[in-house]
Amino acid sequence: MKKSTDMTNSEHYEIHFWNFELPFPMPLYPFCTEDVIRHIPRKIPFAACPFLQILSLPAGSMHYIFRDREIMVNAGDILSIPPWVPFYFESYSTKGYYHKQVIEIKGSLLKEYLESLDMMRVCHWKSAETGEFEKAFHTVANYLGESENHDIPEIIACSVRLLHFFSHSMNRHREQKENTLLARAQKIIDGNLNIPINLEMLADKLNISR
């Protein structure tokens, strides 16, 4: 564990690392947690990390920039960034202050596991159910800081549960969105029974691409 605190600016940085030596590669494991409080605005250069990051903001805001999109992460949001996705973040545009908690996950089968959960892409949950993340974050941080080898199954299970929770949440949101589109399409069709309806017309009225 490494801990650094700047009392002058009330800033805080606490990090816990995986410190277990095993004779075999792990398919999936949380190797690091970070708990960060910043008041002074910051900006990092573009980087692509070889691991999954899942982060939560208990307070403040941060601006994340990817090659194809920009995301404003606010208090209560969750953001996941898969391996090797280039990005940078800055807090100048959000007045500097943020409290960020991060779980970083590695593993020999991480890519395959994320693909199976449809999480090999940047995912942003606004006003998310942060209770599950907070529970996993503190559990993993405590284990990494103080545990022995016999706790490894519980450490891994904790991160696996977290991934499944957010994958399920993402799919549930997508299903709700799709159901809403279907209902709107049905309403358009029912209201225009006297004229021919085609896909181009529906796409135009629903403001979506075909």
PDB file of C-alpha atoms in Angstrom:
ATOM      1  CA  MET A   1       0.000   0.000   0.000  1.00  0.00           C
ATOM      2  CA  LYS A   2       1.160   3.506  -0.796  1.00  0.00           C
ATOM      3  CA  LYS A   3      -0.523   6.513   0.755  1.00  0.00           C
ATOM      4  CA  SER A   4       0.179  10.178   0.124  1.00  0.00           C
ATOM      5  CA  THR A   5      -1.725  13.134   1.580  1.00  0.00           C
ATOM      6  CA  ASP A   6      -1.136  16.841   1.047  1.00  0.00           C
ATOM      7  CA  MET A   7      -2.743  18.529   4.047  1.00  0.00           C
ATOM      8  CA  THR A   8      -1.951  22.007   2.704  1.00  0.00           C
ATOM      9  CA  ASN A   9      -4.426  21.635  -0.143  1.00  0.00           C
ATOM     10  CA  SER A  10      -6.604  18.993   1.568  1.00  0.00           C
ATOM     11  CA  GLU A  11      -5.703  16.588  -1.230  1.00  0.00           C
ATOM     12  CA  HIS A  12      -5.588  12.850  -0.738  1.00  0.00           C
ATOM     13  CA  TYR A  13      -4.173   9.902  -2.652  1.00  0.00           C
ATOM     14  CA  GLU A  14      -4.342   6.319  -1.432  1.00  0.00           C
ATOM     15  CA  ILE A  15      -3.441   3.297  -3.518  1.00  0.00           C
ATOM     16  CA  HIS A  16      -3.507  -0.462  -2.820  1.00  0.00           C
ATOM     17  CA  PHE A  17      -1.710  -2.983  -5.047  1.00  0.00           C
ATOM     18  CA  TRP A  18      -2.058  -6.713  -5.614  1.00  0.00           C
ATOM     19  CA  ASN A  19       0.898  -8.121  -3.678  1.00  0.00           C
ATOM     20  CA  PHE A  20       0.401 -11.863  -4.039  1.00  0.00           C
ATOM     21  CA  GLU A  21       3.025 -13.981  -5.809  1.00  0.00           C
ATOM     22  CA  LEU A  22       1.449 -16.977  -7.551  1.00  0.00           C
ATOM     23  CA  PRO A  23       3.044 -19.707  -9.708  1.00  0.00           C
ATOM     24  CA  PHE A  24       0.353 -19.387 -12.413  1.00  0.00           C
ATOM     25  CA  PRO A  25      -1.367 -16.544 -14.323  1.00  0.00           C
ATOM     26  CA  MET A  26      -4.735 -15.340 -13.076  1.00  0.00           C
ATOM     27  CA  PRO A  27      -7.589 -15.169 -15.638  1.00  0.00           C
ATOM     28  CA  LEU A  28      -9.121 -12.132 -13.897  1.00  0.00           C
ATOM     29  CA  TYR A  29      -8.124 -10.165 -10.808  1.00  0.00           C
ATOM     30  CA  PRO A  30      -8.290  -6.621  -9.362  1.00  0.00           C
ATOM     31  CA  PHE A  31      -4.675  -5.512  -9.083  1.00  0.00           C
ATOM     32  CA  CYS A  32      -5.127  -1.948  -7.846  1.00  0.00           C
ATOM     33  CA  THR A  33      -7.520   0.475  -6.140  1.00  0.00           C
ATOM     34  CA  GLU A  34      -7.133   4.245  -5.985  1.00  0.00           C
ATOM     35  CA  ASP A  35      -8.902   6.732  -3.732  1.00  0.00           C
ATOM     36  CA  VAL A  36      -8.181  10.292  -4.883  1.00  0.00           C
ATOM     37  CA  ILE A  37      -9.335  13.733  -3.736  1.00  0.00           C
ATOM     38  CA  ARG A  38      -8.122  16.717  -5.758  1.00  0.00           C
ATOM     39  CA  HIS A  39      -8.815  20.428  -5.411  1.00  0.00           C
ATOM     40  CA  ILE A  40      -6.240  21.802  -7.850  1.00  0.00           C
ATOM     41  CA  PRO A  41      -7.209  21.407 -11.549  1.00  0.00           C
ATOM     42  CA  ARG A  42      -5.356  18.656 -13.412  1.00  0.00           C
ATOM     43  CA  LYS A  43      -4.900  17.293 -16.906  1.00  0.00           C
ATOM     44  CA  ILE A  44      -3.193  14.085 -18.023  1.00  0.00           C
ATOM     45  CA  PRO A  45      -1.926  13.372 -21.575  1.00  0.00           C
ATOM     46  CA  PHE A  46      -3.478  10.774 -23.858  1.00  0.00           C
ATOM     47  CA  ALA A  47      -2.786   7.283 -22.545  1.00  0.00           C
ATOM     48  CA  ALA A  48      -3.951   3.725 -23.254  1.00  0.00           C
ATOM     49  CA  CYS A  49      -3.792   1.440 -20.230  1.00  0.00           C
ATOM     50  CA  PRO A  50      -3.456  -2.359 -20.557  1.00  0.00           C
ATOM     51  CA  PHE A  51      -6.189  -3.012 -17.986  1.00  0.00           C
ATOM     52  CA  LEU A  52      -9.843  -2.289 -17.250  1.00  0.00           C
ATOM     53  CA  GLN A  53     -10.686   0.768 -15.166  1.00  0.00           C
ATOM     54  CA  ILE A  54     -13.992   1.152 -13.353  1.00  0.00           C
ATOM     55  CA  LEU A  55     -14.315   4.475 -11.591  1.00  0.00           C
ATOM     56  CA  SER A  56     -16.894   6.225  -9.472  1.00  0.00           C
ATOM     57  CA  LEU A  57     -17.159   9.859  -8.444  1.00  0.00           C
ATOM     58  CA  PRO A  58     -18.557  10.279  -4.925  1.00  0.00           C
ATOM     59  CA  ALA A  59     -18.198  14.051  -5.402  1.00  0.00           C
ATOM     60  CA  GLY A  60     -17.162  16.650  -7.971  1.00  0.00           C
ATOM     61  CA  SER A  61     -16.895  16.348 -11.758  1.00  0.00           C
ATOM     62  CA  MET A  62     -14.320  15.268 -14.354  1.00  0.00           C
ATOM     63  CA  HIS A  63     -14.094  15.649 -18.124  1.00  0.00           C
ATOM     64  CA  TYR A  64     -12.959  12.500 -20.000  1.00  0.00           C
ATOM     65  CA  ILE A  65     -11.939  12.785 -23.653  1.00  0.00           C
ATOM     66  CA  PHE A  66     -11.767   9.804 -26.001  1.00  0.00           C
ATOM     67  CA  ARG A  67     -11.001   9.771 -29.705  1.00  0.00           C
ATOM     68  CA  ASP A  68     -14.651   9.409 -30.668  1.00  0.00           C
ATOM     69  CA  ARG A  69     -16.507  11.037 -27.772  1.00  0.00           C
ATOM     70  CA  GLU A  70     -16.337  13.209 -24.676  1.00  0.00           C
ATOM     71  CA  ILE A  71     -17.943  12.352 -21.344  1.00  0.00           C
ATOM     72  CA  MET A  72     -18.639  14.585 -18.376  1.00  0.00           C
ATOM     73  CA  VAL A  73     -18.565  12.375 -15.309  1.00  0.00           C
ATOM     74  CA  ASN A  74     -20.459  13.858 -12.367  1.00  0.00           C
ATOM     75  CA  ALA A  75     -20.995  12.883  -8.751  1.00  0.00           C
ATOM     76  CA  GLY A  76     -22.877   9.583  -8.597  1.00  0.00           C
ATOM     77  CA  ASP A  77     -21.757   8.416 -12.056  1.00  0.00           C
ATOM     78  CA  ILE A  78     -19.803   5.284 -12.964  1.00  0.00           C
ATOM     79  CA  LEU A  79     -17.411   5.020 -15.919  1.00  0.00           C
ATOM     80  CA  SER A  80     -15.675   1.898 -17.234  1.00  0.00           C
ATOM     81  CA  ILE A  81     -12.770   2.093 -19.680  1.00  0.00           C
ATOM     82  CA  PRO A  82     -11.634  -1.167 -21.333  1.00  0.00           C
ATOM     83  CA  PRO A  83      -7.973  -2.026 -21.983  1.00  0.00           C
ATOM     84  CA  TRP A  84      -5.999  -0.110 -24.612  1.00  0.00           C
ATOM     85  CA  VAL A  85      -8.613   2.611 -25.191  1.00  0.00           C
ATOM     86  CA  PRO A  86      -6.757   5.962 -25.492  1.00  0.00           C
ATOM     87  CA  PHE A  87      -8.128   8.779 -23.362  1.00  0.00           C
ATOM     88  CA  TYR A  88      -7.232  11.701 -21.182  1.00  0.00           C
ATOM     89  CA  PHE A  89      -9.079  13.597 -18.488  1.00  0.00           C
ATOM     90  CA  GLU A  90      -9.009  17.119 -17.150  1.00  0.00           C
ATOM     91  CA  SER A  91     -10.659  19.012 -14.322  1.00  0.00           C
ATOM     92  CA  TYR A  92      -9.947  22.603 -15.411  1.00  0.00           C
ATOM     93  CA  SER A  93     -13.370  22.888 -17.068  1.00  0.00           C
ATOM     94  CA  THR A  94     -15.061  21.483 -13.937  1.00  0.00           C
ATOM     95  CA  LYS A  95     -13.386  23.858 -11.436  1.00  0.00           C
ATOM     96  CA  GLY A  96     -10.819  21.356 -10.245  1.00  0.00           C
ATOM     97  CA  TYR A  97     -12.467  19.502  -7.373  1.00  0.00           C
ATOM     98  CA  TYR A  98     -13.243  15.796  -7.564  1.00  0.00           C
ATOM     99  CA  HIS A  99     -13.266  12.703  -5.402  1.00  0.00           C
ATOM    100  CA  LYS A 100     -12.560   9.617  -7.513  1.00  0.00           C
ATOM    101  CA  GLN A 101     -12.433   5.941  -6.602  1.00  0.00           C
ATOM    102  CA  VAL A 102     -11.013   3.432  -9.094  1.00  0.00           C
ATOM    103  CA  ILE A 103     -10.794  -0.355  -9.358  1.00  0.00           C
ATOM    104  CA  GLU A 104      -8.299  -1.590 -11.958  1.00  0.00           C
ATOM    105  CA  ILE A 105      -8.589  -5.157 -13.248  1.00  0.00           C
ATOM    106  CA  LYS A 106      -6.104  -7.334 -15.167  1.00  0.00           C
ATOM    107  CA  GLY A 107      -6.024 -10.984 -16.212  1.00  0.00           C
ATOM    108  CA  SER A 108      -5.036 -13.406 -18.958  1.00  0.00           C
ATOM    109  CA  LEU A 109      -8.708 -13.794 -19.976  1.00  0.00           C
ATOM    110  CA  LEU A 110      -9.853 -10.229 -19.297  1.00  0.00           C
ATOM    111  CA  LYS A 111     -10.557  -9.376 -22.958  1.00  0.00           C
ATOM    112  CA  GLU A 112     -12.614 -12.539 -23.524  1.00  0.00           C
ATOM    113  CA  TYR A 113     -14.531 -11.985 -20.291  1.00  0.00           C
ATOM    114  CA  LEU A 114     -15.361  -8.372 -21.134  1.00  0.00           C
ATOM    115  CA  GLU A 115     -16.461  -9.363 -24.634  1.00  0.00           C
ATOM    116  CA  SER A 116     -18.845 -11.933 -23.157  1.00  0.00           C
ATOM    117  CA  LEU A 117     -20.385  -9.155 -21.022  1.00  0.00           C
ATOM    118  CA  ASP A 118     -20.445  -6.607 -23.878  1.00  0.00           C
ATOM    119  CA  MET A 119     -18.066  -4.358 -21.921  1.00  0.00           C
ATOM    120  CA  MET A 120     -15.194  -4.026 -24.413  1.00  0.00           C
ATOM    121  CA  ARG A 121     -16.260  -0.417 -24.919  1.00  0.00           C
ATOM    122  CA  VAL A 122     -16.478   2.725 -22.854  1.00  0.00           C
ATOM    123  CA  CYS A 123     -19.587   2.571 -20.655  1.00  0.00           C
ATOM    124  CA  HIS A 124     -21.071   5.477 -18.707  1.00  0.00           C
ATOM    125  CA  TRP A 125     -23.795   5.037 -16.115  1.00  0.00           C
ATOM    126  CA  LYS A 126     -25.345   8.347 -15.074  1.00  0.00           C
ATOM    127  CA  SER A 127     -26.648   8.584 -11.508  1.00  0.00           C
ATOM    128  CA  ALA A 128     -25.746   4.925 -11.164  1.00  0.00           C
ATOM    129  CA  GLU A 129     -26.446   2.509  -8.344  1.00  0.00           C
ATOM    130  CA  THR A 130     -23.131   3.270  -6.653  1.00  0.00           C
ATOM    131  CA  GLY A 131     -23.793   1.084  -3.606  1.00  0.00           C
ATOM    132  CA  GLU A 132     -22.526  -2.020  -5.400  1.00  0.00           C
ATOM    133  CA  PHE A 133     -19.379  -0.225  -6.525  1.00  0.00           C
ATOM    134  CA  GLU A 134     -18.676   1.221  -3.065  1.00  0.00           C
ATOM    135  CA  LYS A 135     -19.048  -2.209  -1.496  1.00  0.00           C
ATOM    136  CA  ALA A 136     -16.670  -3.780  -4.030  1.00  0.00           C
ATOM    137  CA  PHE A 137     -14.183  -0.909  -3.807  1.00  0.00           C
ATOM    138  CA  HIS A 138     -13.788  -1.027  -0.036  1.00  0.00           C
ATOM    139  CA  THR A 139     -13.753  -4.827   0.032  1.00  0.00           C
ATOM    140  CA  VAL A 140     -11.033  -5.075  -2.621  1.00  0.00           C
ATOM    141  CA  ALA A 141      -8.980  -2.224  -1.114  1.00  0.00           C
ATOM    142  CA  ASN A 142      -9.051  -3.889   2.312  1.00  0.00           C
ATOM    143  CA  TYR A 143      -8.127  -7.277   0.883  1.00  0.00           C
ATOM    144  CA  LEU A 144      -5.263  -5.904  -1.209  1.00  0.00           C
ATOM    145  CA  GLY A 145      -3.901  -3.998   1.745  1.00  0.00           C
ATOM    146  CA  GLU A 146      -4.064  -6.676   4.412  1.00  0.00           C
ATOM    147  CA  SER A 147      -5.011 -10.136   3.097  1.00  0.00           C
ATOM    148  CA  GLU A 148      -3.219 -13.449   2.696  1.00  0.00           C
ATOM    149  CA  ASN A 149      -3.253 -15.876  -0.232  1.00  0.00           C
ATOM    150  CA  HIS A 150      -6.290 -17.756   1.081  1.00  0.00           C
ATOM    151  CA  ASP A 151      -8.410 -14.614   0.477  1.00  0.00           C
ATOM    152  CA  ILE A 152      -7.680 -14.601  -3.272  1.00  0.00           C
ATOM    153  CA  PRO A 153     -10.960 -16.382  -4.281  1.00  0.00           C
ATOM    154  CA  GLU A 154     -13.010 -13.741  -2.450  1.00  0.00           C
ATOM    155  CA  ILE A 155     -11.018 -10.876  -3.998  1.00  0.00           C
ATOM    156  CA  ILE A 156     -11.606 -12.251  -7.495  1.00  0.00           C
ATOM    157  CA  ALA A 157     -15.271 -13.057  -6.816  1.00  0.00           C
ATOM    158  CA  CYS A 158     -15.837  -9.482  -5.675  1.00  0.00           C
ATOM    159  CA  SER A 159     -14.582  -8.039  -8.977  1.00  0.00           C
ATOM    160  CA  VAL A 160     -16.500 -10.632 -11.035  1.00  0.00           C
ATOM    161  CA  ARG A 161     -19.746  -9.749  -9.230  1.00  0.00           C
ATOM    162  CA  LEU A 162     -19.118  -6.078  -9.967  1.00  0.00           C
ATOM    163  CA  LEU A 163     -18.625  -6.705 -13.681  1.00  0.00           C
ATOM    164  CA  HIS A 164     -21.806  -8.784 -13.904  1.00  0.00           C
ATOM    165  CA  PHE A 165     -23.778  -6.177 -11.971  1.00  0.00           C
ATOM    166  CA  PHE A 166     -22.896  -3.349 -14.361  1.00  0.00           C
ATOM    167  CA  SER A 167     -23.235  -5.519 -17.460  1.00  0.00           C
ATOM    168  CA  HIS A 168     -26.738  -6.476 -16.331  1.00  0.00           C
ATOM    169  CA  SER A 169     -27.531  -2.830 -15.552  1.00  0.00           C
ATOM    170  CA  MET A 170     -26.344  -1.781 -19.019  1.00  0.00           C
ATOM    171  CA  ASN A 171     -28.398  -4.446 -20.771  1.00  0.00           C
ATOM    172  CA  ARG A 172     -31.471  -3.581 -18.712  1.00  0.00           C
ATOM    173  CA  HIS A 173     -31.147   0.082 -19.732  1.00  0.00           C
ATOM    174  CA  ARG A 174     -30.741  -0.910 -23.394  1.00  0.00           C
ATOM    175  CA  GLU A 175     -33.849  -3.111 -23.254  1.00  0.00           C
ATOM    176  CA  GLN A 176     -35.858  -0.259 -21.737  1.00  0.00           C
ATOM    177  CA  LYS A 177     -34.661   2.069 -24.491  1.00  0.00           C
ATOM    178  CA  GLU A 178     -35.505  -0.470 -27.199  1.00  0.00           C
ATOM    179  CA  ASN A 179     -38.951  -1.055 -25.699  1.00  0.00           C
ATOM    180  CA  THR A 180     -39.562   2.705 -25.719  1.00  0.00           C
ATOM    181  CA  LEU A 181     -38.611   2.894 -29.418  1.00  0.00           C
ATOM    182  CA  LEU A 182     -40.908  -0.002 -30.249  1.00  0.00           C
ATOM    183  CA  ALA A 183     -43.792   1.678 -28.437  1.00  0.00           C
ATOM    184  CA  ARG A 184     -43.174   4.942 -30.323  1.00  0.00           C
ATOM    185  CA  ALA A 185     -42.991   3.089 -33.640  1.00  0.00           C
ATOM    186  CA  GLN A 186     -46.253   1.283 -32.896  1.00  0.00           C
ATOM    187  CA  LYS A 187     -47.923   4.609 -32.075  1.00  0.00           C
ATOM    188  CA  ILE A 188     -46.770   6.097 -35.396  1.00  0.00           C
ATOM    189  CA  ILE A 189     -48.063   3.088 -37.329  1.00  0.00           C
ATOM    190  CA  ASP A 190     -51.425   3.097 -35.503  1.00  0.00           C
ATOM    191  CA  GLY A 191     -51.833   6.814 -36.212  1.00  0.00           C
ATOM    192  CA  ASN A 192     -51.139   6.473 -39.926  1.00  0.00           C
ATOM    193  CA  LEU A 193     -53.111   3.405 -40.954  1.00  0.00           C
ATOM    194  CA  ASN A 194     -54.476   5.236 -43.998  1.00  0.00           C
ATOM    195  CA  ILE A 195     -51.040   5.694 -45.621  1.00  0.00           C
ATOM    196  CA  PRO A 196     -48.170   3.317 -46.493  1.00  0.00           C
ATOM    197  CA  ILE A 197     -45.492   3.132 -43.784  1.00  0.00           C
ATOM    198  CA  ASN A 198     -41.901   2.164 -44.620  1.00  0.00           C
ATOM    199  CA  LEU A 199     -38.618   1.999 -42.730  1.00  0.00           C
ATOM    200  CA  GLU A 200     -37.424   5.369 -44.053  1.00  0.00           C
ATOM    201  CA  MET A 201     -40.520   7.105 -42.708  1.00  0.00           C
ATOM    202  CA  LEU A 202     -40.250   5.428 -39.312  1.00  0.00           C
ATOM    203  CA  ALA A 203     -36.543   6.263 -39.010  1.00  0.00           C
ATOM    204  CA  ASP A 204     -37.242   9.891 -39.887  1.00  0.00           C
ATOM    205  CA  LYS A 205     -40.076  10.244 -37.359  1.00  0.00           C
ATOM    206  CA  LEU A 206     -38.109   8.448 -34.637  1.00  0.00           C
ATOM    207  CA  ASN A 207     -34.990  10.476 -35.426  1.00  0.00           C
ATOM    208  CA  ILE A 208     -32.787   7.403 -35.729  1.00  0.00           C
ATOM    209  CA  SER A 209     -30.588   6.010 -38.485  1.00  0.00           C
ATOM    210  CA  ARG A 210     -31.857   3.005 -40.356  1.00  0.00           C
TER     211      ARG A 210
END
